[in-house]
Amino acid sequence: MSDGQQPIRVLVVEDDPVAADAHVMYVGRVPGFVAVGKAHTGAQARRILDRTPVDLLLLDLHLPDVHGLQLARSLRAAGYHADVIAVTSARDLAVVREGVSLGVVQYVLKPFTFATLRDRLVRYAEFHAAVGEASGQDEVDRALGVLRAPSPAALPKGLSGPTLERVTGTLREAAEGLTAAGVAEAVGISRITARRYLEHLVESGRAARKPVYGQVGRPELMYRWGAPGR
């Protein structure tokens, strides 16, 4: 982003408070972007949009009061022009097709890493900056190519998306937290592998850990869904 150019203003719409905080943090780490607010429901998002200029919605599709695509449709009808990066754990291509006509410029599948979102935001920024009249078909194709062909990003070496999703789901359901051994038993992986996934969640701000002291021996690490201090 050149000096003097306004940052791209992002509204995070996510019902999970922990995930919303993580997404706000992610957005703030990408140069040229600023998170101007977060909402946990569609109604909250509408209220923020009524008073705050927004360029881009980072929109969870499964909100407690409305489906994300229904929200996007109503926003278009009401004259809001913010683009949308949809965040979802669903892999329904019919939903993807429907979203294209509603201003959904990218999809990000949960759970995702900072690197994945950064890639989408950087590509969106390039597309956003491509203003003016194209000189021809090639230039139009290049502009759309930047947006539509993100490079595969993603997890640290040795980690897989499906396993990360299972570990994430297991940890979120454990209100009191789990040790690596507990996660390993629940997911069906080794304790060492479980700890690698749990440490990744800690490093990405989505989980916290603390030592738990037993009767004898070294303390165990207890992992809990949520950022430290929550």
mmCIF file with all atom_site columns, C-alpha atoms in Angstrom:
data_model
loop_
_atom_site.group_PDB
_atom_site.id
_atom_site.type_symbol
_atom_site.label_atom_id
_atom_site.label_alt_id
_atom_site.label_comp_id
_atom_site.label_asym_id
_atom_site.label_entity_id
_atom_site.label_seq_id
_atom_site.pdbx_PDB_ins_code
_atom_site.Cartn_x
_atom_site.Cartn_y
_atom_site.Cartn_z
_atom_site.occupancy
_atom_site.B_iso_or_equiv
_atom_site.pdbx_formal_charge
_atom_site.auth_seq_id
_atom_site.auth_comp_id
_atom_site.auth_asym_id
_atom_site.auth_atom_id
_atom_site.pdbx_PDB_model_num
ATOM 1   C CA . MET A 1 1   ? 0.000   0.000   0.000   1.00 0.00 ? 1   MET A CA 1
ATOM 2   C CA . SER A 1 2   ? 1.419   3.383   -0.987  1.00 0.00 ? 2   SER A CA 1
ATOM 3   C CA . ASP A 1 3   ? 1.857   6.225   1.492   1.00 0.00 ? 3   ASP A CA 1
ATOM 4   C CA . GLY A 1 4   ? -1.346  8.148   2.049   1.00 0.00 ? 4   GLY A CA 1
ATOM 5   C CA . GLN A 1 5   ? -3.602  5.375   0.768   1.00 0.00 ? 5   GLN A CA 1
ATOM 6   C CA . GLN A 1 6   ? -6.420  4.486   3.123   1.00 0.00 ? 6   GLN A CA 1
ATOM 7   C CA . PRO A 1 7   ? -6.353  1.018   4.676   1.00 0.00 ? 7   PRO A CA 1
ATOM 8   C CA . ILE A 1 8   ? -9.003  -1.491  3.682   1.00 0.00 ? 8   ILE A CA 1
ATOM 9   C CA . ARG A 1 9   ? -11.606 -1.484  6.459   1.00 0.00 ? 9   ARG A CA 1
ATOM 10  C CA . VAL A 1 10  ? -12.719 -4.948  7.571   1.00 0.00 ? 10  VAL A CA 1
ATOM 11  C CA . LEU A 1 11  ? -15.704 -5.944  9.689   1.00 0.00 ? 11  LEU A CA 1
ATOM 12  C CA . VAL A 1 12  ? -15.356 -9.389  11.282  1.00 0.00 ? 12  VAL A CA 1
ATOM 13  C CA . VAL A 1 13  ? -18.708 -11.185 11.594  1.00 0.00 ? 13  VAL A CA 1
ATOM 14  C CA . GLU A 1 14  ? -18.277 -14.399 13.598  1.00 0.00 ? 14  GLU A CA 1
ATOM 15  C CA . ASP A 1 15  ? -20.492 -15.912 16.307  1.00 0.00 ? 15  ASP A CA 1
ATOM 16  C CA . ASP A 1 16  ? -17.664 -17.599 18.240  1.00 0.00 ? 16  ASP A CA 1
ATOM 17  C CA . PRO A 1 17  ? -16.057 -14.876 20.426  1.00 0.00 ? 17  PRO A CA 1
ATOM 18  C CA . VAL A 1 18  ? -12.695 -16.661 20.501  1.00 0.00 ? 18  VAL A CA 1
ATOM 19  C CA . ALA A 1 19  ? -12.607 -17.061 16.733  1.00 0.00 ? 19  ALA A CA 1
ATOM 20  C CA . ALA A 1 20  ? -13.761 -13.454 16.269  1.00 0.00 ? 20  ALA A CA 1
ATOM 21  C CA . ASP A 1 21  ? -10.894 -12.189 18.432  1.00 0.00 ? 21  ASP A CA 1
ATOM 22  C CA . ALA A 1 22  ? -8.426  -14.333 16.494  1.00 0.00 ? 22  ALA A CA 1
ATOM 23  C CA . HIS A 1 23  ? -9.738  -13.052 13.149  1.00 0.00 ? 23  HIS A CA 1
ATOM 24  C CA . VAL A 1 24  ? -9.487  -9.437  14.311  1.00 0.00 ? 24  VAL A CA 1
ATOM 25  C CA . MET A 1 25  ? -5.906  -10.130 15.379  1.00 0.00 ? 25  MET A CA 1
ATOM 26  C CA . TYR A 1 26  ? -5.135  -11.757 12.018  1.00 0.00 ? 26  TYR A CA 1
ATOM 27  C CA . VAL A 1 27  ? -6.545  -8.799  10.070  1.00 0.00 ? 27  VAL A CA 1
ATOM 28  C CA . GLY A 1 28  ? -4.477  -6.387  12.143  1.00 0.00 ? 28  GLY A CA 1
ATOM 29  C CA . ARG A 1 29  ? -1.293  -8.253  11.271  1.00 0.00 ? 29  ARG A CA 1
ATOM 30  C CA . VAL A 1 30  ? -1.729  -7.742  7.504   1.00 0.00 ? 30  VAL A CA 1
ATOM 31  C CA . PRO A 1 31  ? -0.329  -4.401  6.259   1.00 0.00 ? 31  PRO A CA 1
ATOM 32  C CA . GLY A 1 32  ? -2.950  -2.273  4.548   1.00 0.00 ? 32  GLY A CA 1
ATOM 33  C CA . PHE A 1 33  ? -5.899  -3.675  6.496   1.00 0.00 ? 33  PHE A CA 1
ATOM 34  C CA . VAL A 1 34  ? -7.633  -2.534  9.660   1.00 0.00 ? 34  VAL A CA 1
ATOM 35  C CA . ALA A 1 35  ? -10.411 -4.254  11.606  1.00 0.00 ? 35  ALA A CA 1
ATOM 36  C CA . VAL A 1 36  ? -13.039 -1.605  12.309  1.00 0.00 ? 36  VAL A CA 1
ATOM 37  C CA . GLY A 1 37  ? -15.272 -3.835  14.404  1.00 0.00 ? 37  GLY A CA 1
ATOM 38  C CA . LYS A 1 38  ? -16.593 -7.292  15.133  1.00 0.00 ? 38  LYS A CA 1
ATOM 39  C CA . ALA A 1 39  ? -20.121 -8.635  15.297  1.00 0.00 ? 39  ALA A CA 1
ATOM 40  C CA . HIS A 1 40  ? -21.447 -11.954 16.586  1.00 0.00 ? 40  HIS A CA 1
ATOM 41  C CA . THR A 1 41  ? -24.827 -11.823 14.799  1.00 0.00 ? 41  THR A CA 1
ATOM 42  C CA . GLY A 1 42  ? -26.246 -10.504 11.572  1.00 0.00 ? 42  GLY A CA 1
ATOM 43  C CA . ALA A 1 43  ? -28.200 -7.856  13.475  1.00 0.00 ? 43  ALA A CA 1
ATOM 44  C CA . GLN A 1 44  ? -25.029 -6.581  15.138  1.00 0.00 ? 44  GLN A CA 1
ATOM 45  C CA . ALA A 1 45  ? -23.321 -6.449  11.748  1.00 0.00 ? 45  ALA A CA 1
ATOM 46  C CA . ARG A 1 46  ? -26.136 -4.313  10.331  1.00 0.00 ? 46  ARG A CA 1
ATOM 47  C CA . ARG A 1 47  ? -25.898 -1.885  13.238  1.00 0.00 ? 47  ARG A CA 1
ATOM 48  C CA . ILE A 1 48  ? -22.148 -1.482  12.766  1.00 0.00 ? 48  ILE A CA 1
ATOM 49  C CA . LEU A 1 49  ? -22.523 -1.014  9.009   1.00 0.00 ? 49  LEU A CA 1
ATOM 50  C CA . ASP A 1 50  ? -25.092 1.730   9.630   1.00 0.00 ? 50  ASP A CA 1
ATOM 51  C CA . ARG A 1 51  ? -22.511 3.847   11.445  1.00 0.00 ? 51  ARG A CA 1
ATOM 52  C CA . THR A 1 52  ? -19.102 2.665   10.199  1.00 0.00 ? 52  THR A CA 1
ATOM 53  C CA . PRO A 1 53  ? -17.677 2.649   6.646   1.00 0.00 ? 53  PRO A CA 1
ATOM 54  C CA . VAL A 1 54  ? -16.641 -0.908  5.720   1.00 0.00 ? 54  VAL A CA 1
ATOM 55  C CA . ASP A 1 55  ? -14.869 -2.154  2.586   1.00 0.00 ? 55  ASP A CA 1
ATOM 56  C CA . LEU A 1 56  ? -14.779 -5.878  3.322   1.00 0.00 ? 56  LEU A CA 1
ATOM 57  C CA . LEU A 1 57  ? -16.747 -8.323  5.472   1.00 0.00 ? 57  LEU A CA 1
ATOM 58  C CA . LEU A 1 58  ? -14.987 -11.363 6.896   1.00 0.00 ? 58  LEU A CA 1
ATOM 59  C CA . LEU A 1 59  ? -18.272 -13.210 7.205   1.00 0.00 ? 59  LEU A CA 1
ATOM 60  C CA . ASP A 1 60  ? -19.008 -16.475 8.974   1.00 0.00 ? 60  ASP A CA 1
ATOM 61  C CA . LEU A 1 61  ? -21.853 -18.156 7.104   1.00 0.00 ? 61  LEU A CA 1
ATOM 62  C CA . HIS A 1 62  ? -23.415 -19.835 10.146  1.00 0.00 ? 62  HIS A CA 1
ATOM 63  C CA . LEU A 1 63  ? -24.649 -17.057 12.400  1.00 0.00 ? 63  LEU A CA 1
ATOM 64  C CA . PRO A 1 64  ? -27.188 -17.609 15.184  1.00 0.00 ? 64  PRO A CA 1
ATOM 65  C CA . ASP A 1 65  ? -29.835 -15.305 13.700  1.00 0.00 ? 65  ASP A CA 1
ATOM 66  C CA . VAL A 1 66  ? -29.319 -15.540 9.934   1.00 0.00 ? 66  VAL A CA 1
ATOM 67  C CA . HIS A 1 67  ? -27.368 -17.482 7.333   1.00 0.00 ? 67  HIS A CA 1
ATOM 68  C CA . GLY A 1 68  ? -24.414 -15.484 6.087   1.00 0.00 ? 68  GLY A CA 1
ATOM 69  C CA . LEU A 1 69  ? -25.576 -15.569 2.462   1.00 0.00 ? 69  LEU A CA 1
ATOM 70  C CA . GLN A 1 70  ? -29.017 -14.284 3.487   1.00 0.00 ? 70  GLN A CA 1
ATOM 71  C CA . LEU A 1 71  ? -27.274 -11.442 5.296   1.00 0.00 ? 71  LEU A CA 1
ATOM 72  C CA . ALA A 1 72  ? -25.165 -10.705 2.217   1.00 0.00 ? 72  ALA A CA 1
ATOM 73  C CA . ARG A 1 73  ? -28.295 -10.689 0.042   1.00 0.00 ? 73  ARG A CA 1
ATOM 74  C CA . SER A 1 74  ? -30.121 -8.284  2.347   1.00 0.00 ? 74  SER A CA 1
ATOM 75  C CA . LEU A 1 75  ? -27.092 -5.998  2.500   1.00 0.00 ? 75  LEU A CA 1
ATOM 76  C CA . ARG A 1 76  ? -26.931 -5.844  -1.300  1.00 0.00 ? 76  ARG A CA 1
ATOM 77  C CA . ALA A 1 77  ? -30.639 -5.044  -1.469  1.00 0.00 ? 77  ALA A CA 1
ATOM 78  C CA . ALA A 1 78  ? -30.182 -2.267  1.090   1.00 0.00 ? 78  ALA A CA 1
ATOM 79  C CA . GLY A 1 79  ? -27.397 -0.676  -0.924  1.00 0.00 ? 79  GLY A CA 1
ATOM 80  C CA . TYR A 1 80  ? -24.329 -1.803  1.011   1.00 0.00 ? 80  TYR A CA 1
ATOM 81  C CA . HIS A 1 81  ? -21.416 -2.445  -1.338  1.00 0.00 ? 81  HIS A CA 1
ATOM 82  C CA . ALA A 1 82  ? -18.792 -4.070  0.891   1.00 0.00 ? 82  ALA A CA 1
ATOM 83  C CA . ASP A 1 83  ? -17.161 -7.149  -0.597  1.00 0.00 ? 83  ASP A CA 1
ATOM 84  C CA . VAL A 1 84  ? -17.299 -10.428 1.308   1.00 0.00 ? 84  VAL A CA 1
ATOM 85  C CA . ILE A 1 85  ? -14.774 -13.088 2.225   1.00 0.00 ? 85  ILE A CA 1
ATOM 86  C CA . ALA A 1 86  ? -16.917 -15.967 3.448   1.00 0.00 ? 86  ALA A CA 1
ATOM 87  C CA . VAL A 1 87  ? -15.696 -18.115 6.322   1.00 0.00 ? 87  VAL A CA 1
ATOM 88  C CA . THR A 1 88  ? -17.291 -21.530 6.642   1.00 0.00 ? 88  THR A CA 1
ATOM 89  C CA . SER A 1 89  ? -16.688 -25.117 7.662   1.00 0.00 ? 89  SER A CA 1
ATOM 90  C CA . ALA A 1 90  ? -19.188 -26.300 5.019   1.00 0.00 ? 90  ALA A CA 1
ATOM 91  C CA . ARG A 1 91  ? -17.874 -27.640 1.733   1.00 0.00 ? 91  ARG A CA 1
ATOM 92  C CA . ASP A 1 92  ? -21.084 -27.341 -0.286  1.00 0.00 ? 92  ASP A CA 1
ATOM 93  C CA . LEU A 1 93  ? -20.229 -26.086 -3.776  1.00 0.00 ? 93  LEU A CA 1
ATOM 94  C CA . ALA A 1 94  ? -23.848 -24.994 -4.301  1.00 0.00 ? 94  ALA A CA 1
ATOM 95  C CA . VAL A 1 95  ? -23.308 -22.457 -1.525  1.00 0.00 ? 95  VAL A CA 1
ATOM 96  C CA . VAL A 1 96  ? -20.126 -21.295 -3.244  1.00 0.00 ? 96  VAL A CA 1
ATOM 97  C CA . ARG A 1 97  ? -21.993 -20.744 -6.512  1.00 0.00 ? 97  ARG A CA 1
ATOM 98  C CA . GLU A 1 98  ? -24.769 -18.829 -4.773  1.00 0.00 ? 98  GLU A CA 1
ATOM 99  C CA . GLY A 1 99  ? -22.281 -16.573 -3.040  1.00 0.00 ? 99  GLY A CA 1
ATOM 100 C CA . VAL A 1 100 ? -20.606 -15.396 -6.240  1.00 0.00 ? 100 VAL A CA 1
ATOM 101 C CA . SER A 1 101 ? -23.608 -13.247 -7.180  1.00 0.00 ? 101 SER A CA 1
ATOM 102 C CA . LEU A 1 102 ? -23.754 -11.714 -3.699  1.00 0.00 ? 102 LEU A CA 1
ATOM 103 C CA . GLY A 1 103 ? -20.321 -10.138 -3.619  1.00 0.00 ? 103 GLY A CA 1
ATOM 104 C CA . VAL A 1 104 ? -18.467 -13.099 -2.111  1.00 0.00 ? 104 VAL A CA 1
ATOM 105 C CA . VAL A 1 105 ? -14.992 -12.719 -3.565  1.00 0.00 ? 105 VAL A CA 1
ATOM 106 C CA . GLN A 1 106 ? -13.230 -15.464 -1.596  1.00 0.00 ? 106 GLN A CA 1
ATOM 107 C CA . TYR A 1 107 ? -14.011 -18.460 0.574   1.00 0.00 ? 107 TYR A CA 1
ATOM 108 C CA . VAL A 1 108 ? -11.907 -19.568 3.540   1.00 0.00 ? 108 VAL A CA 1
ATOM 109 C CA . LEU A 1 109 ? -12.579 -22.986 5.050   1.00 0.00 ? 109 LEU A CA 1
ATOM 110 C CA . LYS A 1 110 ? -12.392 -23.406 8.820   1.00 0.00 ? 110 LYS A CA 1
ATOM 111 C CA . PRO A 1 111 ? -10.141 -24.008 10.592  1.00 0.00 ? 111 PRO A CA 1
ATOM 112 C CA . PHE A 1 112 ? -7.594  -21.829 8.834   1.00 0.00 ? 112 PHE A CA 1
ATOM 113 C CA . THR A 1 113 ? -4.209  -20.390 9.686   1.00 0.00 ? 113 THR A CA 1
ATOM 114 C CA . PHE A 1 114 ? -3.015  -16.810 9.647   1.00 0.00 ? 114 PHE A CA 1
ATOM 115 C CA . ALA A 1 115 ? -1.023  -17.612 6.500   1.00 0.00 ? 115 ALA A CA 1
ATOM 116 C CA . THR A 1 116 ? -4.197  -18.705 4.697   1.00 0.00 ? 116 THR A CA 1
ATOM 117 C CA . LEU A 1 117 ? -6.121  -15.548 5.563   1.00 0.00 ? 117 LEU A CA 1
ATOM 118 C CA . ARG A 1 118 ? -3.112  -13.336 4.828   1.00 0.00 ? 118 ARG A CA 1
ATOM 119 C CA . ASP A 1 119 ? -2.889  -14.846 1.344   1.00 0.00 ? 119 ASP A CA 1
ATOM 120 C CA . ARG A 1 120 ? -6.571  -14.102 0.696   1.00 0.00 ? 120 ARG A CA 1
ATOM 121 C CA . LEU A 1 121 ? -6.318  -10.551 2.034   1.00 0.00 ? 121 LEU A CA 1
ATOM 122 C CA . VAL A 1 122 ? -3.173  -9.728  0.062   1.00 0.00 ? 122 VAL A CA 1
ATOM 123 C CA . ARG A 1 123 ? -4.791  -10.986 -3.130  1.00 0.00 ? 123 ARG A CA 1
ATOM 124 C CA . TYR A 1 124 ? -7.945  -9.047  -2.376  1.00 0.00 ? 124 TYR A CA 1
ATOM 125 C CA . ALA A 1 125 ? -5.865  -5.892  -1.836  1.00 0.00 ? 125 ALA A CA 1
ATOM 126 C CA . GLU A 1 126 ? -4.274  -6.332  -5.277  1.00 0.00 ? 126 GLU A CA 1
ATOM 127 C CA . PHE A 1 127 ? -7.720  -6.736  -6.824  1.00 0.00 ? 127 PHE A CA 1
ATOM 128 C CA . HIS A 1 128 ? -9.096  -3.799  -4.821  1.00 0.00 ? 128 HIS A CA 1
ATOM 129 C CA . ALA A 1 129 ? -6.275  -1.569  -6.065  1.00 0.00 ? 129 ALA A CA 1
ATOM 130 C CA . ALA A 1 130 ? -6.900  -2.429  -9.720  1.00 0.00 ? 130 ALA A CA 1
ATOM 131 C CA . VAL A 1 131 ? -9.048  0.576   -10.579 1.00 0.00 ? 131 VAL A CA 1
ATOM 132 C CA . GLY A 1 132 ? -9.558  2.333   -13.882 1.00 0.00 ? 132 GLY A CA 1
ATOM 133 C CA . GLU A 1 133 ? -10.271 1.016   -17.349 1.00 0.00 ? 133 GLU A CA 1
ATOM 134 C CA . ALA A 1 134 ? -8.671  -2.212  -18.523 1.00 0.00 ? 134 ALA A CA 1
ATOM 135 C CA . SER A 1 135 ? -6.642  -2.041  -21.700 1.00 0.00 ? 135 SER A CA 1
ATOM 136 C CA . GLY A 1 136 ? -8.004  -5.358  -22.899 1.00 0.00 ? 136 GLY A CA 1
ATOM 137 C CA . GLN A 1 137 ? -9.116  -8.895  -22.105 1.00 0.00 ? 137 GLN A CA 1
ATOM 138 C CA . ASP A 1 138 ? -5.696  -9.909  -20.792 1.00 0.00 ? 138 ASP A CA 1
ATOM 139 C CA . GLU A 1 139 ? -5.754  -7.209  -18.137 1.00 0.00 ? 139 GLU A CA 1
ATOM 140 C CA . VAL A 1 140 ? -9.256  -8.187  -17.039 1.00 0.00 ? 140 VAL A CA 1
ATOM 141 C CA . ASP A 1 141 ? -8.167  -11.831 -16.835 1.00 0.00 ? 141 ASP A CA 1
ATOM 142 C CA . ARG A 1 142 ? -5.099  -10.919 -14.782 1.00 0.00 ? 142 ARG A CA 1
ATOM 143 C CA . ALA A 1 143 ? -7.167  -8.891  -12.316 1.00 0.00 ? 143 ALA A CA 1
ATOM 144 C CA . LEU A 1 144 ? -9.649  -11.722 -11.826 1.00 0.00 ? 144 LEU A CA 1
ATOM 145 C CA . GLY A 1 145 ? -6.831  -14.277 -11.718 1.00 0.00 ? 145 GLY A CA 1
ATOM 146 C CA . VAL A 1 146 ? -5.278  -12.548 -8.734  1.00 0.00 ? 146 VAL A CA 1
ATOM 147 C CA . LEU A 1 147 ? -8.572  -12.866 -6.893  1.00 0.00 ? 147 LEU A CA 1
ATOM 148 C CA . ARG A 1 148 ? -9.745  -16.279 -8.006  1.00 0.00 ? 148 ARG A CA 1
ATOM 149 C CA . ALA A 1 149 ? -6.577  -18.341 -7.957  1.00 0.00 ? 149 ALA A CA 1
ATOM 150 C CA . PRO A 1 150 ? -5.125  -18.196 -4.473  1.00 0.00 ? 150 PRO A CA 1
ATOM 151 C CA . SER A 1 151 ? -2.053  -20.267 -3.888  1.00 0.00 ? 151 SER A CA 1
ATOM 152 C CA . PRO A 1 152 ? -2.494  -23.140 -1.503  1.00 0.00 ? 152 PRO A CA 1
ATOM 153 C CA . ALA A 1 153 ? -1.436  -21.925 1.871   1.00 0.00 ? 153 ALA A CA 1
ATOM 154 C CA . ALA A 1 154 ? -1.346  -23.362 4.764   1.00 0.00 ? 154 ALA A CA 1
ATOM 155 C CA . LEU A 1 155 ? -0.425  -25.495 7.666   1.00 0.00 ? 155 LEU A CA 1
ATOM 156 C CA . PRO A 1 156 ? 3.030   -26.109 9.098   1.00 0.00 ? 156 PRO A CA 1
ATOM 157 C CA . LYS A 1 157 ? 4.783   -29.108 7.606   1.00 0.00 ? 157 LYS A CA 1
ATOM 158 C CA . GLY A 1 158 ? 3.357   -32.376 8.851   1.00 0.00 ? 158 GLY A CA 1
ATOM 159 C CA . LEU A 1 159 ? -0.065  -31.032 9.865   1.00 0.00 ? 159 LEU A CA 1
ATOM 160 C CA . SER A 1 160 ? -3.226  -31.751 7.885   1.00 0.00 ? 160 SER A CA 1
ATOM 161 C CA . GLY A 1 161 ? -6.450  -29.789 7.623   1.00 0.00 ? 161 GLY A CA 1
ATOM 162 C CA . PRO A 1 162 ? -8.849  -32.660 8.414   1.00 0.00 ? 162 PRO A CA 1
ATOM 163 C CA . THR A 1 163 ? -6.910  -33.674 11.533  1.00 0.00 ? 163 THR A CA 1
ATOM 164 C CA . LEU A 1 164 ? -6.673  -30.052 12.669  1.00 0.00 ? 164 LEU A CA 1
ATOM 165 C CA . GLU A 1 165 ? -10.441 -29.765 12.271  1.00 0.00 ? 165 GLU A CA 1
ATOM 166 C CA . ARG A 1 166 ? -10.989 -32.852 14.448  1.00 0.00 ? 166 ARG A CA 1
ATOM 167 C CA . VAL A 1 167 ? -8.571  -31.622 17.117  1.00 0.00 ? 167 VAL A CA 1
ATOM 168 C CA . THR A 1 168 ? -10.222 -28.192 17.070  1.00 0.00 ? 168 THR A CA 1
ATOM 169 C CA . GLY A 1 169 ? -13.700 -29.686 17.435  1.00 0.00 ? 169 GLY A CA 1
ATOM 170 C CA . THR A 1 170 ? -12.597 -31.947 20.282  1.00 0.00 ? 170 THR A CA 1
ATOM 171 C CA . LEU A 1 171 ? -10.984 -29.083 22.189  1.00 0.00 ? 171 LEU A CA 1
ATOM 172 C CA . ARG A 1 172 ? -13.934 -26.736 21.701  1.00 0.00 ? 172 ARG A CA 1
ATOM 173 C CA . GLU A 1 173 ? -16.297 -29.315 23.185  1.00 0.00 ? 173 GLU A CA 1
ATOM 174 C CA . ALA A 1 174 ? -14.147 -29.796 26.304  1.00 0.00 ? 174 ALA A CA 1
ATOM 175 C CA . ALA A 1 175 ? -15.189 -26.978 28.624  1.00 0.00 ? 175 ALA A CA 1
ATOM 176 C CA . GLU A 1 176 ? -12.601 -27.891 31.254  1.00 0.00 ? 176 GLU A CA 1
ATOM 177 C CA . GLY A 1 177 ? -9.820  -28.414 28.736  1.00 0.00 ? 177 GLY A CA 1
ATOM 178 C CA . LEU A 1 178 ? -7.839  -31.476 27.724  1.00 0.00 ? 178 LEU A CA 1
ATOM 179 C CA . THR A 1 179 ? -4.286  -32.730 27.866  1.00 0.00 ? 179 THR A CA 1
ATOM 180 C CA . ALA A 1 180 ? -2.495  -33.893 24.746  1.00 0.00 ? 180 ALA A CA 1
ATOM 181 C CA . ALA A 1 181 ? -3.147  -37.454 25.878  1.00 0.00 ? 181 ALA A CA 1
ATOM 182 C CA . GLY A 1 182 ? -6.864  -36.746 26.196  1.00 0.00 ? 182 GLY A CA 1
ATOM 183 C CA . VAL A 1 183 ? -7.032  -35.232 22.722  1.00 0.00 ? 183 VAL A CA 1
ATOM 184 C CA . ALA A 1 184 ? -4.993  -38.110 21.301  1.00 0.00 ? 184 ALA A CA 1
ATOM 185 C CA . GLU A 1 185 ? -7.438  -40.662 22.714  1.00 0.00 ? 185 GLU A CA 1
ATOM 186 C CA . ALA A 1 186 ? -10.494 -38.748 21.503  1.00 0.00 ? 186 ALA A CA 1
ATOM 187 C CA . VAL A 1 187 ? -9.188  -38.151 17.972  1.00 0.00 ? 187 VAL A CA 1
ATOM 188 C CA . GLY A 1 188 ? -7.302  -41.415 17.501  1.00 0.00 ? 188 GLY A CA 1
ATOM 189 C CA . ILE A 1 189 ? -3.787  -40.055 17.027  1.00 0.00 ? 189 ILE A CA 1
ATOM 190 C CA . SER A 1 190 ? -0.578  -40.288 19.020  1.00 0.00 ? 190 SER A CA 1
ATOM 191 C CA . ARG A 1 191 ? 0.024   -38.020 22.007  1.00 0.00 ? 191 ARG A CA 1
ATOM 192 C CA . ILE A 1 192 ? 3.032   -36.430 20.282  1.00 0.00 ? 192 ILE A CA 1
ATOM 193 C CA . THR A 1 193 ? 0.952   -35.680 17.171  1.00 0.00 ? 193 THR A CA 1
ATOM 194 C CA . ALA A 1 194 ? -1.884  -34.287 19.276  1.00 0.00 ? 194 ALA A CA 1
ATOM 195 C CA . ARG A 1 195 ? 0.537   -31.981 21.054  1.00 0.00 ? 195 ARG A CA 1
ATOM 196 C CA . ARG A 1 196 ? 1.812   -30.607 17.732  1.00 0.00 ? 196 ARG A CA 1
ATOM 197 C CA . TYR A 1 197 ? -1.723  -29.679 16.689  1.00 0.00 ? 197 TYR A CA 1
ATOM 198 C CA . LEU A 1 198 ? -2.498  -28.212 20.101  1.00 0.00 ? 198 LEU A CA 1
ATOM 199 C CA . GLU A 1 199 ? 0.681   -26.128 20.062  1.00 0.00 ? 199 GLU A CA 1
ATOM 200 C CA . HIS A 1 200 ? -0.295  -24.853 16.615  1.00 0.00 ? 200 HIS A CA 1
ATOM 201 C CA . LEU A 1 201 ? -3.652  -23.722 18.008  1.00 0.00 ? 201 LEU A CA 1
ATOM 202 C CA . VAL A 1 202 ? -1.857  -21.962 20.867  1.00 0.00 ? 202 VAL A CA 1
ATOM 203 C CA . GLU A 1 203 ? 0.579   -20.232 18.507  1.00 0.00 ? 203 GLU A CA 1
ATOM 204 C CA . SER A 1 204 ? -2.293  -19.025 16.294  1.00 0.00 ? 204 SER A CA 1
ATOM 205 C CA . GLY A 1 205 ? -4.118  -17.523 19.291  1.00 0.00 ? 205 GLY A CA 1
ATOM 206 C CA . ARG A 1 206 ? -7.042  -19.928 19.289  1.00 0.00 ? 206 ARG A CA 1
ATOM 207 C CA . ALA A 1 207 ? -6.141  -21.971 22.358  1.00 0.00 ? 207 ALA A CA 1
ATOM 208 C CA . ALA A 1 208 ? -4.364  -21.489 25.668  1.00 0.00 ? 208 ALA A CA 1
ATOM 209 C CA . ARG A 1 209 ? -2.307  -23.837 27.799  1.00 0.00 ? 209 ARG A CA 1
ATOM 210 C CA . LYS A 1 210 ? -1.344  -24.003 31.446  1.00 0.00 ? 210 LYS A CA 1
ATOM 211 C CA . PRO A 1 211 ? 0.496   -26.528 33.610  1.00 0.00 ? 211 PRO A CA 1
ATOM 212 C CA . VAL A 1 212 ? -1.568  -28.723 35.908  1.00 0.00 ? 212 VAL A CA 1
ATOM 213 C CA . TYR A 1 213 ? 0.270   -30.140 38.892  1.00 0.00 ? 213 TYR A CA 1
ATOM 214 C CA . GLY A 1 214 ? -0.631  -33.618 40.075  1.00 0.00 ? 214 GLY A CA 1
ATOM 215 C CA . GLN A 1 215 ? 0.430   -35.675 43.032  1.00 0.00 ? 215 GLN A CA 1
ATOM 216 C CA . VAL A 1 216 ? 3.880   -36.628 41.745  1.00 0.00 ? 216 VAL A CA 1
ATOM 217 C CA . GLY A 1 217 ? 6.050   -36.173 38.709  1.00 0.00 ? 217 GLY A CA 1
ATOM 218 C CA . ARG A 1 218 ? 6.192   -33.396 36.153  1.00 0.00 ? 218 ARG A CA 1
ATOM 219 C CA . PRO A 1 219 ? 3.124   -31.202 35.590  1.00 0.00 ? 219 PRO A CA 1
ATOM 220 C CA . GLU A 1 220 ? 0.933   -31.875 32.576  1.00 0.00 ? 220 GLU A CA 1
ATOM 221 C CA . LEU A 1 221 ? -0.068  -29.188 30.121  1.00 0.00 ? 221 LEU A CA 1
ATOM 222 C CA . MET A 1 222 ? -3.815  -28.563 29.953  1.00 0.00 ? 222 MET A CA 1
ATOM 223 C CA . TYR A 1 223 ? -5.089  -27.074 26.693  1.00 0.00 ? 223 TYR A CA 1
ATOM 224 C CA . ARG A 1 224 ? -8.274  -25.079 26.486  1.00 0.00 ? 224 ARG A CA 1
ATOM 225 C CA . TRP A 1 225 ? -10.115 -23.476 23.568  1.00 0.00 ? 225 TRP A CA 1
ATOM 226 C CA . GLY A 1 226 ? -9.826  -19.728 23.750  1.00 0.00 ? 226 GLY A CA 1
ATOM 227 C CA . ALA A 1 227 ? -7.162  -17.054 23.820  1.00 0.00 ? 227 ALA A CA 1
ATOM 228 C CA . PRO A 1 228 ? -4.996  -16.645 26.946  1.00 0.00 ? 228 PRO A CA 1
ATOM 229 C CA . GLY A 1 229 ? -6.709  -14.646 29.657  1.00 0.00 ? 229 GLY A CA 1
ATOM 230 C CA . ARG A 1 230 ? -10.221 -15.567 28.588  1.00 0.00 ? 230 ARG A CA 1
#
